[in-house]
Coordinates of C-alpha atoms in Angstrom, one line a residue:
X66 CA 98.3 106.8 69.0
X67 CA 96.5 109.1 71.3
X68 CA 98.5 112.4 71.7
X69 CA 98.6 112.0 75.4
X70 CA 101.2 109.3 75.0
X71 CA 103.4 111.2 72.5
X72 CA 105.3 113.0 75.2
X73 CA 108.2 111.6 77.2
X74 CA 107.7 109.9 80.5
X75 CA 106.5 112.5 83.0
X76 CA 108.9 113.1 85.8
X77 CA 106.7 113.2 88.8
X78 CA 105.0 110.1 90.1
X79 CA 102.6 112.2 92.1
X80 CA 100.5 112.9 89.0
X81 CA 101.7 116.4 88.5
X82 CA 100.4 117.8 85.3
X83 CA 96.7 117.3 85.4
X84 CA 96.1 117.3 89.1
X85 CA 95.0 113.6 89.2
X86 CA 95.9 113.4 92.9
X87 CA 92.5 115.0 93.6
X88 CA 90.8 112.0 92.0
X89 CA 91.3 110.1 95.2
X90 CA 88.2 112.1 96.1
X91 CA 87.1 109.8 98.8
X92 CA 90.2 110.8 100.8
X93 CA 91.5 107.3 101.1
X94 CA 94.5 106.9 103.5
X95 CA 97.6 106.4 101.4
X96 CA 99.8 103.3 101.5
X97 CA 103.4 104.0 100.6
X98 CA 104.5 101.8 97.7
X99 CA 107.7 99.7 97.7
X100 CA 110.6 100.9 95.5
X101 CA 112.0 98.9 92.7
X102 CA 114.8 98.0 92.8
X103 CA 114.7 97.6 96.6
X104 CA 118.2 99.1 97.1
X105 CA 119.1 96.2 99.3
X106 CA 122.9 95.8 99.1
X107 CA 124.1 92.3 98.6
X108 CA 127.2 92.2 100.8
X109 CA 128.5 89.1 99.0
X110 CA 129.4 91.4 96.1
X111 CA 132.2 92.9 98.1
X112 CA 132.5 91.1 101.4
X113 CA 134.3 87.9 100.6
X114 CA 136.0 86.1 103.5
X115 CA 139.1 88.1 104.5
X116 CA 141.6 86.2 106.7
X117 CA 142.9 88.1 109.7
X118 CA 146.1 89.8 108.5
X119 CA 149.4 88.9 110.1
X120 CA 151.5 91.8 108.9
X121 CA 151.7 95.6 108.8
X122 CA 152.1 97.7 105.7
X123 CA 155.5 99.3 106.0
X124 CA 154.7 102.5 104.3
X125 CA 155.8 105.3 106.6
X126 CA 159.2 106.7 107.6
X127 CA 159.9 107.6 111.2
X128 CA 158.3 104.6 112.9
X129 CA 160.2 103.7 116.0
X130 CA 157.5 101.7 117.8
X131 CA 154.6 99.4 116.9
X132 CA 152.0 97.5 118.9
X133 CA 149.5 95.3 117.0
X134 CA 146.6 93.1 118.0
X135 CA 144.6 91.0 115.6
X136 CA 143.2 93.2 112.8
X137 CA 144.7 96.5 114.0
X138 CA 148.1 98.1 114.5
X139 CA 149.3 101.3 116.2
X140 CA 152.5 103.1 115.1
X141 CA 154.4 106.0 116.6
X142 CA 157.6 108.0 116.1
X143 CA 160.4 109.3 118.3
X144 CA 158.4 112.2 119.7
X145 CA 155.6 110.1 121.3
X146 CA 154.3 111.7 124.5
X147 CA 155.0 109.7 127.7
X148 CA 151.3 109.4 128.5
X149 CA 150.8 107.1 125.5
X150 CA 151.7 103.7 126.9
X151 CA 150.4 100.1 126.5
X152 CA 147.9 101.0 129.3
X153 CA 146.2 103.1 126.6
X154 CA 147.2 101.3 123.4
X155 CA 146.1 97.8 124.5
X156 CA 142.4 98.8 125.4
X157 CA 142.3 101.0 122.3
X158 CA 143.2 98.1 120.0
X159 CA 140.8 95.9 121.8
X160 CA 138.0 98.4 121.3
X161 CA 138.8 98.7 117.6
X162 CA 138.9 95.0 117.1
X163 CA 135.5 94.5 118.9
X164 CA 133.6 97.3 117.1
X165 CA 135.0 96.6 113.6
X166 CA 134.4 92.8 114.0
X167 CA 130.7 93.7 114.5
X168 CA 130.6 96.0 111.5
X169 CA 132.3 93.3 109.4
X170 CA 130.8 90.0 110.7
X171 CA 127.3 91.0 111.8
X172 CA 126.4 94.2 109.9
X173 CA 128.3 92.9 106.8
X174 CA 130.3 96.0 105.9
X175 CA 133.5 95.3 104.1
X176 CA 136.8 96.3 106.0
X177 CA 139.1 99.0 104.8
X178 CA 141.4 98.6 101.9
X179 CA 144.5 97.7 104.0
X180 CA 142.8 94.5 105.2
X181 CA 141.5 93.9 101.6
X182 CA 145.2 94.1 100.5
X183 CA 146.2 91.6 103.2
X184 CA 147.5 94.1 105.9
X185 CA 146.3 95.3 109.3
X186 CA 144.2 98.4 109.6
X187 CA 146.4 101.2 111.0
X188 CA 146.3 104.0 113.6
X189 CA 149.3 106.4 113.5
X190 CA 150.2 108.8 116.3
X191 CA 150.0 112.4 115.1
X192 CA 152.8 114.8 116.1
X193 CA 155.2 112.0 116.9
X194 CA 157.6 112.5 114.0
X195 CA 156.0 110.2 111.4
X196 CA 155.8 110.7 107.6
X197 CA 152.2 111.9 108.1
X198 CA 153.0 115.3 109.5
X199 CA 155.6 117.7 110.9
X200 CA 153.5 118.8 113.9
X201 CA 154.6 119.1 117.6
X202 CA 153.8 116.3 120.0
X203 CA 151.5 118.7 122.0
X204 CA 149.2 119.1 119.0
X205 CA 145.6 117.9 119.4
X206 CA 143.1 116.3 117.1
X207 CA 142.2 113.2 115.3
X208 CA 140.9 112.3 111.9
X209 CA 141.0 109.9 109.0
X210 CA 144.0 110.4 106.7
X211 CA 145.9 108.2 104.4
X212 CA 149.4 107.0 103.6
X213 CA 150.0 106.1 100.0
X214 CA 146.8 104.6 98.6
X215 CA 145.4 103.4 101.9
X216 CA 143.5 105.1 104.7
X217 CA 144.6 105.4 108.3
X218 CA 143.4 106.8 111.6
X219 CA 145.7 109.7 112.4
X220 CA 145.3 110.7 116.1
X221 CA 147.1 112.9 118.6
X222 CA 148.1 111.8 122.1
X223 CA 144.9 113.2 123.6
X224 CA 142.3 110.7 122.2
X225 CA 144.8 107.8 122.4
X226 CA 145.5 108.5 126.1
X227 CA 141.7 108.6 126.7
X228 CA 141.7 104.8 126.4
X229 CA 143.9 104.6 129.5
X230 CA 141.7 103.7 132.5
X231 CA 143.8 106.2 134.6
X232 CA 143.1 109.1 132.2
X233 CA 141.5 112.0 134.1
X234 CA 139.9 113.7 131.1
X235 CA 136.2 114.5 131.5
X236 CA 135.6 113.9 127.9
X237 CA 137.4 110.6 127.6
X238 CA 134.3 108.6 126.7
X239 CA 133.5 110.9 123.8
X240 CA 137.1 110.8 122.7
X241 CA 137.1 107.0 122.5
X242 CA 133.9 107.1 120.5
X243 CA 135.4 109.7 118.2
X244 CA 138.3 107.4 117.5
X245 CA 135.9 104.7 116.3
X246 CA 134.3 107.4 114.2
X247 CA 137.6 108.0 112.4
X248 CA 138.1 104.3 112.0
X249 CA 134.7 104.1 110.3
X250 CA 135.9 106.9 107.9
X251 CA 138.7 104.6 106.9
X252 CA 136.2 101.9 106.1
X253 CA 134.0 104.2 104.1
X254 CA 136.9 105.8 102.3
X255 CA 137.7 102.3 100.9
X256 CA 134.3 102.0 99.3
X257 CA 133.7 103.3 95.7
X258 CA 130.9 105.8 96.1
X259 CA 129.7 109.0 97.7
X260 CA 132.8 110.9 96.5
X261 CA 131.0 114.3 96.0
X262 CA 128.9 114.1 99.1
X263 CA 130.8 115.2 102.2
X264 CA 127.5 115.3 104.2
X265 CA 127.0 111.6 103.8
X266 CA 130.6 110.9 104.7
X267 CA 129.6 112.2 108.2
X268 CA 125.9 111.2 108.3
X269 CA 126.6 107.7 107.1
X270 CA 129.4 107.3 109.5
X271 CA 127.3 108.4 112.6
X272 CA 124.5 106.1 111.4
X273 CA 126.7 103.1 111.3
X274 CA 128.1 103.7 114.8
X275 CA 124.6 104.5 116.2
X276 CA 122.9 101.6 114.5
X277 CA 125.6 99.1 115.6
X278 CA 125.3 100.2 119.3
X279 CA 121.5 100.0 119.2
X280 CA 121.5 96.5 117.6
X281 CA 124.1 95.2 120.1
X282 CA 122.3 96.6 123.2
X283 CA 118.7 96.7 122.0
X284 CA 118.5 100.3 123.2
X285 CA 117.1 102.7 120.6
X286 CA 116.1 105.4 123.1
X287 CA 118.7 108.0 122.2
X288 CA 120.6 109.3 119.2
X289 CA 123.2 111.9 118.6
X290 CA 122.1 115.5 119.4
X291 CA 123.1 116.6 115.8
X292 CA 120.2 114.6 114.5
X293 CA 118.0 117.5 115.8
X294 CA 118.6 119.9 113.0
X295 CA 116.9 117.8 110.3
X296 CA 113.8 117.5 112.5
X297 CA 113.7 121.0 114.0
X298 CA 114.4 122.7 110.6
X299 CA 112.9 120.5 107.9
X300 CA 113.2 123.3 105.3
X301 CA 116.9 122.5 105.0
X302 CA 117.9 120.2 102.1
X303 CA 118.7 116.5 102.6
X304 CA 122.2 116.8 101.0
X305 CA 123.3 119.7 103.1
X306 CA 126.6 120.6 104.8
X307 CA 126.4 123.1 107.6
X308 CA 122.7 123.7 107.1
X309 CA 120.9 127.1 106.8
X310 CA 123.6 129.6 106.4
X311 CA 123.5 133.2 107.7
X312 CA 122.8 134.7 104.3
X313 CA 119.7 132.6 103.9
X314 CA 121.2 130.0 101.5
X315 CA 122.1 126.4 102.3
X316 CA 125.5 124.6 102.5
X317 CA 126.0 122.4 99.5
X318 CA 126.5 118.6 99.6
X319 CA 130.3 119.0 99.9
X320 CA 130.3 122.3 101.9
X321 CA 129.9 124.5 98.9
X322 CA 129.2 128.1 100.1
X323 CA 130.3 127.3 103.7
X324 CA 133.9 128.3 104.0
X325 CA 134.8 132.0 104.0
X326 CA 137.7 134.0 105.4
X327 CA 138.4 137.6 106.4
X328 CA 141.0 139.9 104.9
X329 CA 143.7 138.3 107.1
X330 CA 142.8 134.8 105.9
X331 CA 141.1 133.8 109.2
X332 CA 138.0 131.7 108.8
X333 CA 134.7 133.4 109.7
X334 CA 131.5 131.7 110.8
X335 CA 128.9 131.5 108.1
X336 CA 126.5 129.1 109.8
X337 CA 124.0 129.1 112.7
X338 CA 124.1 127.4 116.1
X339 CA 123.1 123.7 116.1
X340 CA 122.0 123.8 112.5
X341 CA 125.6 124.2 111.4
X342 CA 126.3 120.6 112.4
X343 CA 123.5 119.0 110.4
X344 CA 125.9 117.0 108.3
X345 CA 126.6 114.8 111.4
X346 CA 122.9 114.1 111.7
X347 CA 121.8 110.7 110.3
X348 CA 118.0 111.0 110.0
X349 CA 118.0 110.3 106.3
X350 CA 120.0 107.1 106.7
X351 CA 117.8 106.2 109.7
X352 CA 114.7 106.6 107.5
X353 CA 116.2 104.5 104.8
X354 CA 117.3 101.8 107.2
X355 CA 113.9 101.6 108.9
X356 CA 111.6 101.9 105.9
X357 CA 113.7 100.5 103.0
X358 CA 115.8 98.1 104.9
X359 CA 119.2 98.2 106.6
X360 CA 120.9 97.2 103.3
X361 CA 119.9 100.4 101.7
X362 CA 122.6 102.4 103.5
X363 CA 125.6 100.3 102.3
X364 CA 123.9 100.3 98.9
X365 CA 124.6 104.0 98.7
X366 CA 128.3 103.5 99.4
X367 CA 128.6 101.0 96.6
X368 CA 126.3 102.5 93.9
X369 CA 126.1 106.3 94.2
X370 CA 129.5 107.4 92.8
X371 CA 129.0 111.2 93.2
X372 CA 126.0 112.9 94.7
X373 CA 123.8 110.5 96.8
X374 CA 120.3 111.4 95.7
X375 CA 121.3 111.6 92.0
X376 CA 123.0 108.2 92.4
X377 CA 119.8 106.7 93.9
X378 CA 117.8 108.2 91.1
X379 CA 120.1 106.4 88.5
X380 CA 118.5 103.2 89.8
X381 CA 115.1 104.3 91.0
X382 CA 114.3 106.7 88.2
X383 CA 113.1 110.2 88.5
X384 CA 109.6 109.5 89.6
X385 CA 110.4 107.1 92.4
X386 CA 113.2 109.3 93.7
X387 CA 110.9 112.2 94.0
X388 CA 108.3 110.0 95.8
X389 CA 111.1 108.8 98.2
X390 CA 111.8 112.5 99.1
X391 CA 108.1 113.1 99.8
X392 CA 107.9 109.9 101.9
X393 CA 111.0 111.0 104.0
X394 CA 109.5 114.4 104.7
X395 CA 106.1 113.0 105.6
X396 CA 107.5 110.3 107.9
X397 CA 109.7 112.9 109.6
X398 CA 106.8 115.2 110.1
X399 CA 105.1 112.5 112.2
X400 CA 108.3 111.1 113.7
X401 CA 107.3 107.9 112.0
X402 CA 110.7 106.2 112.3
X403 CA 109.9 102.9 113.8
X404 CA 112.6 102.0 116.4
X405 CA 113.9 105.6 116.5
X406 CA 110.6 107.5 116.9
X407 CA 110.8 108.2 120.6
X408 CA 114.5 109.1 120.3
X409 CA 113.6 111.6 117.6
X410 CA 110.8 113.1 119.8
X411 CA 113.3 113.6 122.6
X412 CA 115.6 115.6 120.3
X413 CA 112.8 117.9 119.2
X414 CA 111.8 118.4 122.8
X415 CA 115.3 119.2 123.8
X416 CA 115.6 122.0 121.2
X417 CA 112.0 123.2 120.7
X418 CA 111.8 127.0 121.4
X419 CA 115.6 127.5 121.5
X420 CA 117.0 130.7 120.1
X421 CA 119.3 130.0 117.1
X422 CA 121.6 132.7 115.8
X423 CA 125.1 132.9 114.5
X424 CA 127.3 130.3 116.2
X425 CA 130.4 132.3 117.0
X426 CA 132.3 135.5 116.1
X427 CA 133.8 136.6 113.9
X428 CA 130.7 135.9 111.8
X429 CA 129.7 136.9 108.3
X430 CA 126.2 138.2 109.4
X431 CA 124.9 138.6 112.9
X432 CA 121.5 137.2 112.0
X433 CA 118.3 137.8 113.9
X434 CA 117.6 134.8 116.1
X435 CA 115.3 132.1 114.8
X436 CA 113.0 130.4 117.4
X437 CA 113.3 126.7 116.8
X438 CA 110.1 124.9 115.8
X439 CA 109.6 122.2 113.2
X440 CA 106.5 124.1 112.0
X441 CA 106.5 126.9 109.4
X442 CA 104.9 130.2 110.3
X443 CA 102.2 131.4 108.0
X444 CA 100.1 134.5 107.6
X445 CA 96.4 134.5 106.5
X446 CA 95.8 136.7 103.5
X447 CA 92.1 136.6 102.4
X448 CA 91.8 132.9 103.3
X449 CA 95.2 131.9 101.8
X450 CA 98.1 130.9 104.0
X451 CA 101.4 132.4 103.0
X452 CA 104.6 130.8 104.5
X453 CA 107.3 132.9 106.1
X454 CA 109.8 133.7 103.3
X455 CA 113.0 133.0 105.2
X456 CA 112.1 129.4 106.0
X457 CA 110.4 128.3 102.8
X458 CA 111.9 125.0 101.6
X459 CA 115.3 124.6 99.9
X460 CA 115.8 121.9 97.4
X461 CA 114.5 118.6 98.8
X462 CA 113.3 120.5 101.9
X463 CA 109.8 120.8 103.4
X464 CA 107.5 123.1 105.4
X465 CA 105.2 121.5 108.0
X466 CA 102.1 123.5 108.6
X467 CA 99.8 122.4 111.5
X468 CA 96.1 122.9 110.7
X469 CA 93.2 122.7 113.2
X470 CA 90.5 120.4 112.0
X471 CA 86.9 119.3 112.7
X472 CA 84.5 116.8 111.2
X473 CA 85.1 113.6 109.3
X474 CA 87.1 114.8 106.3
X475 CA 89.5 117.6 105.4
X476 CA 90.8 119.2 102.2
X477 CA 93.4 121.8 101.3
X478 CA 94.0 123.5 98.0
X479 CA 97.6 123.7 97.1
X480 CA 99.1 126.3 94.7
X481 CA 102.9 125.9 94.2
X482 CA 104.8 128.9 93.2
X483 CA 108.1 127.0 92.7
X484 CA 108.8 124.0 90.5
X485 CA 108.5 120.3 91.6
X486 CA 106.4 120.8 94.7
X487 CA 104.0 118.5 96.5
X488 CA 101.5 118.6 99.3
X489 CA 100.4 115.8 101.6
X490 CA 98.2 115.8 104.6
X491 CA 99.0 113.6 107.5
X492 CA 98.4 113.1 111.3
X493 CA 98.9 110.9 114.3
X494 CA 95.6 109.4 115.4
X495 CA 94.7 109.2 119.0
X496 CA 95.7 105.6 119.0
X497 CA 99.2 106.6 118.0
X498 CA 99.1 105.3 114.4
X499 CA 100.2 107.4 111.4
X500 CA 97.7 108.4 108.6
X501 CA 98.7 109.9 105.3
X502 CA 96.7 111.3 102.3
X503 CA 97.7 110.8 98.7
X504 CA 100.3 113.4 97.8
X505 CA 99.4 115.9 95.1
X506 CA 101.5 118.3 92.9
X507 CA 98.8 121.0 92.8
X508 CA 95.1 121.4 93.5
X509 CA 93.2 119.6 96.2
X510 CA 94.6 117.2 98.8
X511 CA 91.9 115.4 100.7
X512 CA 91.9 113.0 103.6
X513 CA 89.1 111.2 105.5
X514 CA 89.5 111.4 109.3
X515 CA 88.5 107.8 109.9
X516 CA 90.5 107.9 113.1
X517 CA 90.4 110.9 115.3
X518 CA 93.5 113.1 115.0
X519 CA 95.5 113.6 118.2
X520 CA 95.0 117.2 119.5
X521 CA 92.6 117.9 116.6
X522 CA 95.5 118.8 114.3
X523 CA 96.5 117.6 110.8
X524 CA 99.9 118.5 109.3
X525 CA 100.2 119.8 105.8
X526 CA 103.6 118.7 104.4
X527 CA 104.8 120.9 101.5
X528 CA 107.8 119.4 99.9
X529 CA 110.2 120.4 97.1
X530 CA 111.4 117.2 95.3
X531 CA 114.5 118.5 93.5
X532 CA 117.3 116.1 94.1
X533 CA 120.0 117.2 91.6
X534 CA 122.5 119.7 93.0
X535 CA 123.3 122.0 90.1
X536 CA 125.5 124.6 91.8
X537 CA 124.9 128.0 93.3
X538 CA 121.3 128.4 91.9
X539 CA 120.3 125.2 93.7
X540 CA 122.1 126.1 96.9
X541 CA 120.4 129.5 97.2
X542 CA 116.9 128.7 96.0
X543 CA 113.8 128.8 98.2
X544 CA 110.5 127.5 97.0
X545 CA 107.3 129.3 97.7
X546 CA 103.6 128.2 97.7
X547 CA 100.1 129.1 98.9
X548 CA 97.6 126.9 100.9
X549 CA 93.9 127.5 101.0
X550 CA 92.2 125.6 103.8
X551 CA 89.0 123.9 102.7
X552 CA 86.5 121.5 104.1
X553 CA 87.1 120.6 107.8
X554 CA 89.9 123.1 108.3
X555 CA 89.2 125.8 110.9
X556 CA 92.6 127.6 110.6
X557 CA 96.3 127.3 111.1
X558 CA 97.4 126.0 114.5
X559 CA 100.0 127.6 116.8
X560 CA 103.5 126.8 115.5
X561 CA 105.0 127.2 119.0
X562 CA 103.0 124.2 120.4
X563 CA 104.4 120.7 120.4
X564 CA 101.9 119.0 118.1
X565 CA 104.2 116.0 117.6
X566 CA 104.3 115.3 121.4
X567 CA 101.6 112.6 121.2
X568 CA 101.5 108.8 121.5
X569 CA 103.7 107.2 118.8
X570 CA 102.9 103.8 117.4
X571 CA 104.4 102.0 114.5
X572 CA 101.9 101.2 111.7
X573 CA 102.9 97.9 110.3
X574 CA 101.8 96.9 106.8
X575 CA 101.2 100.5 105.5
X576 CA 103.3 99.9 102.4
X577 CA 102.0 98.3 99.3
X578 CA 104.0 96.6 96.6
X579 CA 102.0 96.6 93.4
X580 CA 104.9 97.2 91.1
X581 CA 106.2 93.7 91.7
X582 CA 103.0 92.2 90.4
X583 CA 103.3 91.5 86.7
X584 CA 100.8 91.1 84.0
X585 CA 98.3 88.2 84.4
X586 CA 99.7 87.4 87.8
X587 CA 97.3 86.9 90.8
X588 CA 98.5 88.7 93.9
X589 CA 96.5 86.8 96.5
X590 CA 95.9 83.2 97.2
X591 CA 92.2 83.4 96.3
X592 CA 90.6 84.2 92.9
X593 CA 88.2 87.0 92.4
X594 CA 87.9 86.8 88.6
X595 CA 89.0 84.9 85.6
X596 CA 90.0 86.4 82.3
X597 CA 91.0 89.6 84.0
X598 CA 92.8 91.6 81.3
X599 CA 93.5 95.0 79.8
X600 CA 93.0 95.9 76.1
X601 CA 93.8 99.0 74.1
X602 CA 91.1 100.0 71.7
X603 CA 91.0 103.3 69.8
X604 CA 92.5 105.4 72.5
X605 CA 90.5 103.7 75.3
X606 CA 91.7 101.1 77.7
X607 CA 89.1 98.4 78.3
X608 CA 89.2 96.4 81.5
X609 CA 87.6 93.0 81.1
X610 CA 87.0 90.7 84.0
X611 CA 84.8 87.7 84.7
X612 CA 83.7 87.6 88.4
X613 CA 83.6 84.2 90.0
X614 CA 80.7 85.2 92.3
X615 CA 78.6 88.1 93.1
X616 CA 79.7 90.6 95.8
X617 CA 81.3 94.0 96.5
X618 CA 84.3 95.0 94.4
X619 CA 86.6 98.0 93.9
X620 CA 88.4 98.5 90.6
X621 CA 91.2 101.1 90.9
X622 CA 93.9 102.7 88.7
X623 CA 97.4 103.2 90.1
X624 CA 100.7 104.5 88.9
X625 CA 103.5 101.9 88.6
X626 CA 105.0 103.4 91.8
X627 CA 101.8 102.9 93.7
X628 CA 100.1 106.3 93.8
X629 CA 96.3 106.1 93.4
X630 CA 95.0 107.8 90.3
X631 CA 91.3 107.0 90.8
X632 CA 88.8 104.4 91.8
X633 CA 87.1 103.3 88.5
X634 CA 84.2 101.5 90.2
X635 CA 83.2 100.8 93.8
X636 CA 80.0 98.8 94.5
X637 CA 78.2 95.5 94.0
X638 CA 78.6 93.4 90.9
X639 CA 76.9 90.1 89.9
X640 CA 78.9 87.1 88.9
X641 CA 79.8 87.0 85.2
X642 CA 81.5 89.1 82.6
X643 CA 82.0 92.8 83.1
X644 CA 83.8 95.7 81.4
X645 CA 85.0 99.1 82.4
X646 CA 86.8 101.7 80.3
X647 CA 89.5 104.2 80.9
X648 CA 89.0 107.2 78.6
X649 CA 92.5 108.4 77.8
X650 CA 91.2 111.9 77.0
X651 CA 90.1 112.4 80.5
X652 CA 92.7 110.5 82.6
X653 CA 96.4 111.5 82.6
X654 CA 98.6 108.5 83.1
X655 CA 102.0 109.9 84.3
X656 CA 104.0 106.8 83.6
X657 CA 104.5 104.4 80.7
X658 CA 103.4 101.5 83.0
X659 CA 100.3 101.6 85.1
X660 CA 98.4 99.2 87.3
X661 CA 94.7 98.2 87.6
X662 CA 93.6 96.4 90.7
X663 CA 90.5 94.4 91.4
X664 CA 89.7 94.1 95.1
X665 CA 87.0 92.1 96.9
X666 CA 87.2 91.6 100.6
X667 CA 90.7 90.2 101.5
X668 CA 91.5 89.3 97.9
X669 CA 93.4 91.5 95.4
X670 CA 94.3 90.9 91.8
X671 CA 96.5 93.2 89.7
X672 CA 97.2 93.7 86.0
X673 CA 99.7 96.0 84.4
X674 CA 100.0 97.6 81.0
X675 CA 102.9 99.4 79.4
X676 CA 102.1 102.0 76.8
X677 CA 104.6 102.9 74.1
X678 CA 105.6 106.5 74.0

């Protein structure tokens, strides 16, 4: 066998080792491939029909009062504050029943483990003398806790009283929403996965509440303000708790590196204003829900037992997982989030140019303020763009570099100085649609400007694709690179200008799905060729096809995940038998399975071949 196939399956689907991304020399716009499996959770696996419970679980000493309604119950002890009456309890239980019925019956999320065991979901009054705590009745707060093996909402008088129509609190609306948030935690705590990912415990929670409200009302115009950090500071990792810390590192997936105390044991602030709440932002779940399907978020909670991205890779494989990170970063760079695009733009506008320093004192480091912009600063050194060191990407993070362009095509040479990096060019056209280049791991990225870029700017998205959290080395790492502008690039654009503030239009149908097309299966309803097959002969792959009629064709080579390797032939061919060859000494195939497509007009046929390694 040819030595090129003796090695193990290469990790990176972006054709890393031999720079094959540059072979899409025509600068074809890139169509994102579908992922296999689809990660679409089948709710029937866990969500059987649960009858409405008729009893409470009697699992806590000190209960002197109970009020229940349908699926929920509220319990208190002898120290209940006088403001907590049925005037608050009745509307509180009604709100919980309404919202969780929607989660269960419409969005198809399984209820918490109390209901699964045949008992009502529970809210216990904190500070009232129950088995849950020994605090005073004046204590504040609310959170998800547990009694025995089952979760509960544990809340003080303050958020409970907020449900009383006569409550004078200015924050009563947010307090009521926060109570539903804690109820969602009870639901999520009953699911089997994401047990080493505190960030998704919050981000997945806020996504569910945000998505439910939008679906019920049809209003996708706003989202929580803590979604801003992921857009305004894309260099932060996806699986990140408390964001970009004051020492330049990042909070780990379960708050590793975040919590520190002074000599007296008092907690000190280690994070930065706004960015410290990034774990409550849900842009990654939003991206998954919009581009992979709403079932992809509950899929995480059922099939990613520890870390989320590693759990996804267990099913997608290394190559597809890295490509998914690249897609997320590129979509976010253009605010290409379908229903949520305008809401995301508003959040960037609200925070663009703000001064971000340490959030409060006592702090670990009084950091120099960072002026918020989604774009990375660069300096020009002999024609090479060098990114600002403090905001180079962390693991799974990205830098967005705006470039001024002219002409009909652009190219950039990419030199990664860190491992597992990618570059992709993209822009919003003047008609509002999104255009992407094929991603590359090194070398040249090219893109034809078939549509005029809005504001004459193209964004270079430099992404690190590491998704495994391996401890302190991962948490503290930054990944450096160099960019050399080429054809059609007139220089770096001003990072303090809102280049994203353009017309936003969804681009339907920009995702292809070649991986689902199996050997000898015709993808379209028409036929281009008969006897279309691939043969292995002496280290060369021969592509045989018999054209049904004369006409223009394009024969192309793709990875199994849909990345273009090269166009083998583009032009006119007469009817009859033809043959093309793929010389394995000149073409690096990054995966054991690859695809060859034959296209003519609206028709497309695909064949696959799997090479033994």
